[in-house]
Coordinates of C-alpha atoms in Angstrom, one line a residue:
F10 CA -4.7 -10.5 -4.7
L11 CA -6.3 -10.5 -1.2
D12 CA -7.9 -7.1 -2.0
H13 CA -9.4 -8.3 -5.2
V14 CA -10.6 -11.6 -3.6
A15 CA -12.5 -9.5 -1.0
S16 CA -13.9 -7.0 -3.5
T17 CA -15.0 -9.6 -6.1
L18 CA -15.8 -12.8 -4.2
M19 CA -16.7 -11.9 -0.7
G20 CA -19.7 -10.1 0.8
P21 CA -19.4 -7.5 3.7
S22 CA -17.6 -9.1 6.6
I23 CA -14.7 -8.4 9.0
L24 CA -12.6 -10.9 7.0
A25 CA -13.3 -9.1 3.8
D26 CA -12.5 -5.7 5.4
S27 CA -9.2 -7.2 6.7
F28 CA -8.2 -8.4 3.2
R29 CA -9.0 -5.0 1.8
I30 CA -6.9 -3.2 4.4
V31 CA -4.0 -5.5 3.6
G32 CA -4.6 -4.7 0.0
R33 CA -3.9 -1.0 0.6
L34 CA -0.2 -1.8 1.0
A35 CA 0.1 -2.8 -2.7
F36 CA -0.1 0.6 -4.4
P37 CA 2.6 2.3 -2.4
I38 CA 4.9 -0.7 -3.0
F39 CA 4.1 -0.6 -6.7
C40 CA 4.9 3.2 -6.7
Y41 CA 8.3 2.5 -5.0
F42 CA 9.3 -0.1 -7.5
L43 CA 8.2 2.1 -10.3
V44 CA 10.5 4.8 -9.1
Q45 CA 13.3 2.2 -8.8
G46 CA 12.5 1.0 -12.3
F47 CA 12.6 4.6 -13.6
L48 CA 16.1 5.1 -12.0
H49 CA 17.7 1.8 -13.0
T50 CA 16.1 0.6 -16.3
S51 CA 18.5 0.5 -19.3
S52 CA 15.7 2.0 -21.5
R53 CA 12.9 4.1 -20.1
R54 CA 11.2 4.0 -23.5
R55 CA 11.1 0.2 -23.4
Y56 CA 10.1 0.2 -19.8
A57 CA 7.1 2.5 -20.7
L58 CA 6.2 0.2 -23.6
R59 CA 6.2 -2.9 -21.3
L60 CA 3.9 -1.1 -18.9
F61 CA 1.6 0.0 -21.7
V62 CA 1.3 -3.6 -23.1
L63 CA 0.7 -4.9 -19.6
A64 CA -2.0 -2.3 -19.0
L65 CA -3.7 -3.2 -22.3
V66 CA -3.6 -6.9 -21.7
S67 CA -5.0 -6.4 -18.2
Q68 CA -7.8 -4.1 -19.0
I69 CA -10.5 -6.5 -20.2
P70 CA -9.9 -9.0 -17.3
Y71 CA -10.0 -6.0 -15.0
M72 CA -13.3 -4.7 -16.3
F73 CA -15.0 -8.0 -16.2
C74 CA -13.5 -9.0 -12.8
T75 CA -14.2 -5.7 -11.0
L76 CA -17.2 -4.6 -13.1
S77 CA -15.5 -1.2 -13.5
I78 CA -15.2 0.9 -16.7
G79 CA -12.2 2.8 -15.4
L80 CA -8.5 2.0 -16.2
N81 CA -6.6 -0.5 -14.2
V82 CA -3.7 0.4 -11.9
V83 CA -1.0 -0.3 -14.4
F84 CA -2.2 2.7 -16.4
E85 CA -1.7 4.8 -13.3
L86 CA 1.9 3.5 -13.0
L87 CA 2.5 4.3 -16.7
A88 CA 1.1 7.8 -16.1
G89 CA 3.5 8.1 -13.2
L90 CA 6.5 7.0 -15.3
L91 CA 5.6 9.6 -18.0
M92 CA 5.3 12.3 -15.3
L93 CA 8.7 11.4 -13.8
N94 CA 10.2 11.6 -17.3
F95 CA 8.8 15.1 -17.7
V96 CA 9.7 16.5 -14.3
T97 CA 13.3 15.3 -14.5
R98 CA 14.0 16.9 -17.8
L99 CA 16.4 19.9 -17.8
V100 CA 15.5 20.6 -21.4
I101 CA 11.8 20.3 -22.2
R102 CA 10.9 19.2 -25.8
P103 CA 7.4 19.4 -27.4
V104 CA 7.2 15.6 -27.2
D105 CA 7.7 15.8 -23.4
F106 CA 4.6 18.0 -23.1
M107 CA 2.7 15.3 -25.0
G108 CA 3.9 12.8 -22.5
L109 CA 2.7 15.0 -19.6
L110 CA -0.7 15.4 -21.2
A111 CA -0.9 11.6 -21.7
S112 CA 0.1 11.2 -18.1
L113 CA -2.7 13.5 -16.8
L114 CA -5.3 11.9 -19.0
L115 CA -4.4 8.3 -18.0
A116 CA -4.3 9.2 -14.3
S117 CA -7.7 10.9 -14.5
L118 CA -9.3 7.7 -15.8
A119 CA -7.4 5.2 -13.5
D120 CA -8.0 3.9 -10.0
Y121 CA -6.2 6.5 -7.9
G122 CA -6.7 9.5 -10.2
M123 CA -4.4 12.5 -9.8
M124 CA -3.7 11.7 -6.2
G125 CA -1.8 8.6 -7.5
L126 CA 0.5 10.8 -9.5
V127 CA 1.0 13.0 -6.4
V128 CA 2.0 9.9 -4.4
I129 CA 4.5 8.7 -7.1
L130 CA 6.1 12.1 -7.4
T131 CA 6.3 12.6 -3.6
M132 CA 7.8 9.1 -3.2
Y133 CA 10.4 10.0 -5.9
L134 CA 11.3 13.1 -3.9
V135 CA 11.6 11.2 -0.7
Y136 CA 13.7 8.2 -1.9
C137 CA 15.8 9.7 -4.7
S138 CA 18.5 12.4 -4.4
V139 CA 20.1 12.3 -7.9
I140 CA 18.3 11.6 -11.2
D141 CA 20.1 10.7 -14.4
S142 CA 18.0 12.4 -17.0
G143 CA 20.0 11.0 -20.0
H144 CA 21.2 13.6 -22.5
A145 CA 19.7 16.4 -20.5
G146 CA 22.3 15.8 -17.7
Q147 CA 21.4 15.2 -14.1
L148 CA 18.8 16.8 -11.8
F149 CA 19.7 17.0 -8.1
I150 CA 16.9 16.7 -5.6
V151 CA 17.3 18.0 -2.1
K152 CA 15.7 15.5 0.3
S153 CA 13.4 17.1 2.9
R154 CA 11.5 15.8 5.9
L155 CA 8.6 17.8 4.5
F156 CA 8.2 15.4 1.6
S157 CA 8.3 12.4 4.0
V158 CA 5.4 14.0 6.0
L159 CA 3.5 14.8 2.8
L160 CA 3.9 11.2 1.6
V161 CA 2.4 9.9 4.8
I162 CA -0.5 12.4 4.5
F163 CA -1.1 11.5 0.8
L164 CA -1.0 7.7 1.5
F165 CA -3.4 8.2 4.4
L166 CA -5.8 10.1 2.2
I167 CA -5.9 7.6 -0.7
S168 CA -6.7 4.8 1.8
L169 CA -8.9 6.8 4.2
E170 CA -11.8 4.5 3.6
F171 CA -9.7 1.6 5.0
C172 CA -8.2 3.4 8.1
G173 CA -5.4 5.0 6.1
A174 CA -3.7 1.6 5.9
A175 CA -1.5 2.5 2.9
V176 CA 0.8 4.2 5.3
L177 CA 1.8 0.8 6.7
A178 CA 3.6 0.0 3.5
L179 CA 6.3 2.6 4.3
P180 CA 8.1 0.5 7.0
L181 CA 8.3 -2.3 4.4
I182 CA 9.7 0.0 1.8
D183 CA 12.2 1.5 4.2
R184 CA 13.6 -2.0 4.7
C185 CA 14.4 -2.4 1.0
S186 CA 18.1 -2.4 0.2
D187 CA 20.3 -2.2 -3.0
E188 CA 21.2 -5.9 -2.6
P189 CA 19.9 -8.2 -5.4
G190 CA 16.7 -10.0 -4.4
L191 CA 14.9 -13.1 -5.7
K192 CA 15.3 -13.4 -9.4
L193 CA 11.9 -14.0 -11.2
S194 CA 11.2 -14.1 -14.9
R195 CA 9.3 -11.2 -16.5
F196 CA 6.5 -13.6 -17.3
V197 CA 5.9 -14.1 -13.6
T198 CA 6.4 -10.5 -12.5
Y199 CA 4.4 -9.0 -15.3
G200 CA 2.0 -11.9 -15.8
F201 CA 0.7 -12.1 -12.3
Y202 CA -1.5 -9.1 -12.5
P203 CA -3.6 -10.0 -15.5
L204 CA -3.6 -13.7 -14.7
H205 CA -4.9 -13.3 -11.2
L206 CA -7.8 -11.1 -12.6
V207 CA -8.6 -13.9 -15.1
F208 CA -8.6 -16.4 -12.3
L209 CA -10.9 -14.4 -10.1
W210 CA -13.2 -13.7 -13.1
F211 CA -13.4 -17.5 -13.7
L212 CA -14.3 -18.1 -10.1
Q213 CA -17.0 -15.4 -10.3
V214 CA -18.6 -17.3 -13.2
A215 CA -18.0 -20.8 -11.8
L216 CA -18.9 -20.5 -8.2
P217 CA -22.6 -19.7 -8.7
L218 CA -22.8 -22.9 -10.7
V219 CA -21.3 -25.1 -8.0

């Protein structure tokens, strides 16, 4: 929210730059929870459908609010989910290749591009050791310090313009536990992204009239 406030409502200033630096923490956290969702959801197909609907609902507010013709970040997360589904398959079906192609296409048009997919995959390799791949069995991943180093490098690169601040999200992610957290409705957790864009879009229109 602070990132979008700075980019849509504020001119160049130290405060705006500070907001945008804080905003760099959001994407790595989104990626982490995407990985967790991939691991723990009862239906990856329904999870992908929810992300797809959220991405579609958010696209028009995103375009008007940010004056961008690219795809919003939810499409990037959906692309990451499709990619994880592909790489954790022990038996690859034709439909899985279609999912991979869709993943690459969506990522190429979204905010973080292919580097976003690289971050999601690397984060998966860092934080997950065993993947339940449904009927295909399980895929075991050997954790390595190399992937942790690569994750830091990739996060630094995607936020290089803002002092590599995305790396600062990692200590917050490391503090996450398996204990249940605050329970929020899906309307709140899924609705915040498009609603905050609509709110900022309204302010962009209304403020010049004040």
